[in-house]
PDB file of C-alpha atoms in Angstrom:
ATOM      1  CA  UNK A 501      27.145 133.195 113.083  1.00  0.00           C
ATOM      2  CA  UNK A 502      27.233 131.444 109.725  1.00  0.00           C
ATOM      3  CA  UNK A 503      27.209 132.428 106.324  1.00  0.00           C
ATOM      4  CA  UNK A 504      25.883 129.782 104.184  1.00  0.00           C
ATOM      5  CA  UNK A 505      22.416 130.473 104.746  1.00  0.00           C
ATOM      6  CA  UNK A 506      23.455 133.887 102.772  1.00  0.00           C
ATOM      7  CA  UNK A 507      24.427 132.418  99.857  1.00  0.00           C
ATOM      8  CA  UNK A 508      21.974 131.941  97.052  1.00  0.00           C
ATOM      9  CA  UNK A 509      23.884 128.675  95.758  1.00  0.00           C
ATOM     10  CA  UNK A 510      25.111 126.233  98.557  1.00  0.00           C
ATOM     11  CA  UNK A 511      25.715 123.464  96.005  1.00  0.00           C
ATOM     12  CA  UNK A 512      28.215 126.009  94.450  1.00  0.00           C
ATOM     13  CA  UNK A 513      29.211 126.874  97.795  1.00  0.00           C
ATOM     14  CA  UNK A 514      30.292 123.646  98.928  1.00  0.00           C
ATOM     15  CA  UNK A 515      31.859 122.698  95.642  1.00  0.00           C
ATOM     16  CA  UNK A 516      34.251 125.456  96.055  1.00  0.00           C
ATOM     17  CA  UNK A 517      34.993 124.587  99.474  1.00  0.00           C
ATOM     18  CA  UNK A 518      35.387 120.838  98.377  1.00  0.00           C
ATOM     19  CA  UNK A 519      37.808 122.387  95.547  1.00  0.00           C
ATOM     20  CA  UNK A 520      39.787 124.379  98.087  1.00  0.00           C
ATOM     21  CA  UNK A 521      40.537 122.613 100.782  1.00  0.00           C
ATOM     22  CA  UNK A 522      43.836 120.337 101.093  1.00  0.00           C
ATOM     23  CA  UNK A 523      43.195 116.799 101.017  1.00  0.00           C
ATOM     24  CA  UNK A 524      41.911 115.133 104.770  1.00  0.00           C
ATOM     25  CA  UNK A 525      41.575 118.846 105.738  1.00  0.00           C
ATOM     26  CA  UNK A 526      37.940 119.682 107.879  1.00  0.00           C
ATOM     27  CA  UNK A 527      35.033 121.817 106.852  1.00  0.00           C
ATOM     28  CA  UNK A 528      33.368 123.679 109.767  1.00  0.00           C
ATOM     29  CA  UNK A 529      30.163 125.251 109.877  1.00  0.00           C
ATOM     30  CA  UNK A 530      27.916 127.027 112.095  1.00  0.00           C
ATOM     31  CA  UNK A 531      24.300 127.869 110.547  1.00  0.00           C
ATOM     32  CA  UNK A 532      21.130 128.462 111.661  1.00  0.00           C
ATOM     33  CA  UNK A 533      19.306 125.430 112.718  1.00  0.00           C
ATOM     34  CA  UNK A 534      15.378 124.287 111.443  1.00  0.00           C
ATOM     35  CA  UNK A 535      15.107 121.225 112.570  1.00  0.00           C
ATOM     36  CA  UNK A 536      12.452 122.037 115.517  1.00  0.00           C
ATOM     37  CA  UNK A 537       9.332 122.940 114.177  1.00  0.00           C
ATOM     38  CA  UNK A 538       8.525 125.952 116.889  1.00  0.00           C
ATOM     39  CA  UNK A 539      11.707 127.320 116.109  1.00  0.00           C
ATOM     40  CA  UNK A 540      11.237 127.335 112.565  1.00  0.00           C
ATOM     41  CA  UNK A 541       8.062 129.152 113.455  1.00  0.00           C
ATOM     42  CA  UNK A 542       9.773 131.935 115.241  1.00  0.00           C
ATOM     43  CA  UNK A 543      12.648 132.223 112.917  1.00  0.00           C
ATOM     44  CA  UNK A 544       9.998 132.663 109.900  1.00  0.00           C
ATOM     45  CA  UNK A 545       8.596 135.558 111.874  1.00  0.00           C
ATOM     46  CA  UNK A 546      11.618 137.275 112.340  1.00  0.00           C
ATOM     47  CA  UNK A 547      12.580 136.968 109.190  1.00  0.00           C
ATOM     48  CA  UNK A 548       9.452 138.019 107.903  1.00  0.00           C
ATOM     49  CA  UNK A 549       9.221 141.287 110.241  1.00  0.00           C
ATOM     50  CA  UNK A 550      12.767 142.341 110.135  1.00  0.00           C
ATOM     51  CA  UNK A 551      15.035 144.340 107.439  1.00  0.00           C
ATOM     52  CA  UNK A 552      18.336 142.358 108.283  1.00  0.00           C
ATOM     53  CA  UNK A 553      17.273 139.352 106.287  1.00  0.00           C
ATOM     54  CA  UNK A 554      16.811 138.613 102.613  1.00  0.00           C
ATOM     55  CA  UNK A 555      15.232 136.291 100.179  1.00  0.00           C
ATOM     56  CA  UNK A 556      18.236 133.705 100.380  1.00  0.00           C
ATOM     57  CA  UNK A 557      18.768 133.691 104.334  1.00  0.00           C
ATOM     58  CA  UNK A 558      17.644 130.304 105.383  1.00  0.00           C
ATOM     59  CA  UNK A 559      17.956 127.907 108.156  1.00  0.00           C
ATOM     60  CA  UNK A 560      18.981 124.290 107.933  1.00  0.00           C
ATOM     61  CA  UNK A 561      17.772 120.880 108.856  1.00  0.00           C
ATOM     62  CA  UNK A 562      20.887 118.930 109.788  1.00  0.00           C
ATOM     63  CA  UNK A 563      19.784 116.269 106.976  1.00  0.00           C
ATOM     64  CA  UNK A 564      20.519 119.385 104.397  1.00  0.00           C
ATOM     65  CA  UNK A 565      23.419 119.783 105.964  1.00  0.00           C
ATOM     66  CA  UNK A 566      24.799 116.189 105.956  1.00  0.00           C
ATOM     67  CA  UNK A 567      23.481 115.581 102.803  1.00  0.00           C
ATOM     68  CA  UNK A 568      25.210 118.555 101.127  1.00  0.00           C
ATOM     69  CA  UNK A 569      28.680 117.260 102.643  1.00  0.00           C
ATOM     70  CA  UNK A 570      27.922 114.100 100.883  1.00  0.00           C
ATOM     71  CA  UNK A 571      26.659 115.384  97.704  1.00  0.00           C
ATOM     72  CA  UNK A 572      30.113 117.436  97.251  1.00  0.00           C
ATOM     73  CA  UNK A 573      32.475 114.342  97.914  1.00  0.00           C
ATOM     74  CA  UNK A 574      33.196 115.102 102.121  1.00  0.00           C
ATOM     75  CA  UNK A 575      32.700 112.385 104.892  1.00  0.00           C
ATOM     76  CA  UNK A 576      31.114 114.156 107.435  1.00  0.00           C
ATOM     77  CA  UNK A 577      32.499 113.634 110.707  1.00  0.00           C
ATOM     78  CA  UNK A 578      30.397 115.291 113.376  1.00  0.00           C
ATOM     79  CA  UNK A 579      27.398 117.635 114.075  1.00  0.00           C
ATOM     80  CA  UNK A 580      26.292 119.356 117.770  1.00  0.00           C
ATOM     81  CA  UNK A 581      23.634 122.093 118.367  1.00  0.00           C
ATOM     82  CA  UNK A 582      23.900 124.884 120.151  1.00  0.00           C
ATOM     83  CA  UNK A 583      21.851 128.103 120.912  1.00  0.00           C
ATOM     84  CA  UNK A 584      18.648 127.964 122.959  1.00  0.00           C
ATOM     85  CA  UNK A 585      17.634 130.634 125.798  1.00  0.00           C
ATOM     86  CA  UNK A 586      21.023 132.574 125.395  1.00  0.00           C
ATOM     87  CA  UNK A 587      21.213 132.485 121.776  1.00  0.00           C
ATOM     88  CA  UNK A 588      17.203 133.841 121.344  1.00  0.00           C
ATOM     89  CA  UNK A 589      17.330 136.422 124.000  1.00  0.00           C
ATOM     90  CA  UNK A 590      21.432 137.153 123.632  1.00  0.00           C
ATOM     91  CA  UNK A 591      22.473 136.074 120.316  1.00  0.00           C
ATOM     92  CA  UNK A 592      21.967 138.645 118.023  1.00  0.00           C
ATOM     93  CA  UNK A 593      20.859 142.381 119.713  1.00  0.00           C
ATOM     94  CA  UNK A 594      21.111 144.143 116.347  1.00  0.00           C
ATOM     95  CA  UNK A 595      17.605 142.134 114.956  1.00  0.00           C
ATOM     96  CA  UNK A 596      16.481 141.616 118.603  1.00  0.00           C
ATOM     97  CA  UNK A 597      17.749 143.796 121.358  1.00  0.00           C
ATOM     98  CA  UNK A 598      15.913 142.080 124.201  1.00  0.00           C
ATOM     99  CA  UNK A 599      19.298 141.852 126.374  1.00  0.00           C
ATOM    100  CA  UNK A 600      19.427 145.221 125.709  1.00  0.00           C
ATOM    101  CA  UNK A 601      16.962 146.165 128.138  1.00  0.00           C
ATOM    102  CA  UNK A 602      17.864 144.261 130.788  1.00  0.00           C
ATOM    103  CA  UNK A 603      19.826 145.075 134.366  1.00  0.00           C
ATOM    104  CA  UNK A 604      22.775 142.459 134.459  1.00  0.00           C
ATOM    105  CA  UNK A 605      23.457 141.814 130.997  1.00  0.00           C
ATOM    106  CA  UNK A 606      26.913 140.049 131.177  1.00  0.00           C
ATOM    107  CA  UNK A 607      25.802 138.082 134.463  1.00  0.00           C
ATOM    108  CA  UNK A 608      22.770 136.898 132.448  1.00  0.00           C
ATOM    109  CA  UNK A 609      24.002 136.159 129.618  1.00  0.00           C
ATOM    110  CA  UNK A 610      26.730 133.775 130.971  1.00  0.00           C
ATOM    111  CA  UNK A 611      23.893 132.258 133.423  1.00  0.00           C
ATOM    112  CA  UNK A 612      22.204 131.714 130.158  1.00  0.00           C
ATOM    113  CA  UNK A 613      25.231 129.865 128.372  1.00  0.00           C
ATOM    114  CA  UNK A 614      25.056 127.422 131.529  1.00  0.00           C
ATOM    115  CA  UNK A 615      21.350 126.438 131.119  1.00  0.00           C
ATOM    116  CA  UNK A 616      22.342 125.945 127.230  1.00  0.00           C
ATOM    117  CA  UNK A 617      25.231 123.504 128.233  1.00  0.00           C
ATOM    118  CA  UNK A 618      22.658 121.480 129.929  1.00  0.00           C
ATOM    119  CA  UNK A 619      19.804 121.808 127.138  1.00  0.00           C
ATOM    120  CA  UNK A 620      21.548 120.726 124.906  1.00  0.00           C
ATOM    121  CA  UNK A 621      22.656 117.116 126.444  1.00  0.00           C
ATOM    122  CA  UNK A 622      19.386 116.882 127.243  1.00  0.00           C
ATOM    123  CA  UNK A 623      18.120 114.209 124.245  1.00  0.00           C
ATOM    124  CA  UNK A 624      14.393 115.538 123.502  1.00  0.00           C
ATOM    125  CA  UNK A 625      15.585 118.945 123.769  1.00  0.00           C
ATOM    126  CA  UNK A 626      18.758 118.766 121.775  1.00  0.00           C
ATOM    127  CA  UNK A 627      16.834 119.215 118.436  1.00  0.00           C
ATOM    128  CA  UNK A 628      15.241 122.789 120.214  1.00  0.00           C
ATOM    129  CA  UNK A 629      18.292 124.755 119.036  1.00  0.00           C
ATOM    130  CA  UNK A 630      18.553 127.674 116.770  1.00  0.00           C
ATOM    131  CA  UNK A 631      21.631 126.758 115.427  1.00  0.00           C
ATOM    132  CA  UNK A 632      24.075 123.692 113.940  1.00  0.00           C
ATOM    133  CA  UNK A 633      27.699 123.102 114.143  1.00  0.00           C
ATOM    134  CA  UNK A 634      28.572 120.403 111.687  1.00  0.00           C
ATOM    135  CA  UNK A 635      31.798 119.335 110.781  1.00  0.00           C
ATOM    136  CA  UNK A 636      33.010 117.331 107.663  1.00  0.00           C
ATOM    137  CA  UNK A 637      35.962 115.825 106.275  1.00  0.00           C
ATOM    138  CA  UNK A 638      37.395 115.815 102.417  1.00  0.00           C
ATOM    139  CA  UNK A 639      38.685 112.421 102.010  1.00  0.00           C
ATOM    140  CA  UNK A 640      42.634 112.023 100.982  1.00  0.00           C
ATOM    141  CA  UNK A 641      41.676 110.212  98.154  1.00  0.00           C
ATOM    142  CA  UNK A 642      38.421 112.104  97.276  1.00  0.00           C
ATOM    143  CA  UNK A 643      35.998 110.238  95.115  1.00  0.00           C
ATOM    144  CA  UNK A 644      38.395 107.535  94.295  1.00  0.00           C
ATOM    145  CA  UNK A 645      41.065 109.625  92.649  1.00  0.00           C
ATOM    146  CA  UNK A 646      44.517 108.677  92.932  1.00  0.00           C
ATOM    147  CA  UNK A 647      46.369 111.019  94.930  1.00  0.00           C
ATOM    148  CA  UNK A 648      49.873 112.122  93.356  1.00  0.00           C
ATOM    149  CA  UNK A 649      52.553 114.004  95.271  1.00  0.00           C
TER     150      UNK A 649
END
């Protein structure tokens, strides 16, 4: 799971990261995704119900996402969504311990993985998932500086 939807300041977040990374090295991110309005529903809910979340957890649109690579000088390069079935009834047992209950947990859960593989290739249902990978790029000449070495 990711941790930029627990910090308060992403613009200061990715600045940072812009600052730190080695020139043409890659940004990866996994967040929670918000880009399908029934999820955002559900994820509201939970949020709203349970004590693991605070005021700054958030989910992401992959627009956000993209456009905070761009905003802090990084090309980004690719973006891929993952989490359906497995990741809302597997993903995260400590807020909601469904697989908990269940006979055939590891059996179920890697079922469960499978049907996600094939969700998410699937191109109206690709935008259904709880959460984003996104990777991005800092350029080896960032913003038109001159690179010295």
């Amino acid at each position: 799971r990711g941790s930029l939807h627990h910090v308060s300041s992403r613009e200061k977040a990715f600045a940072e990261a812009f600052r730190v990374l080695a020139p043409g090295g890659v940004l990866a991110l996994t967040e929670p995704s918000d880009d399908f309005l029934p999820v955002r529903w559900a994820r509201a809910v939970l949020y709203s119900i349970s004590s693991k979340f605070d005021k700054h957890d958030r989910a992401f649109r992959a627009r956000e996402v993209r456009s905070f690579f761009v905003q802090s000088g990084f090309e980004p390069v690719a973006f891929k969504r993952f989490g359906y079935l497995s990741y809302l009834i597997c993903g995260f047992p400590d807020v909601l311990p469904i697989i908990l209950w269940l006979p055939g947990k590891v059996a179920l859960t890697r079922a469960l993985i499978s049907v996600d593989r094939v969700l998410s290739r699937v191109p109206g249902l690709r935008v259904a998932s709880f959460h984003l990978m996104a990777l991005a790029r800092k350029p080896v000449n960032p913003r038109g500086r001159r690179q010295t070495g």
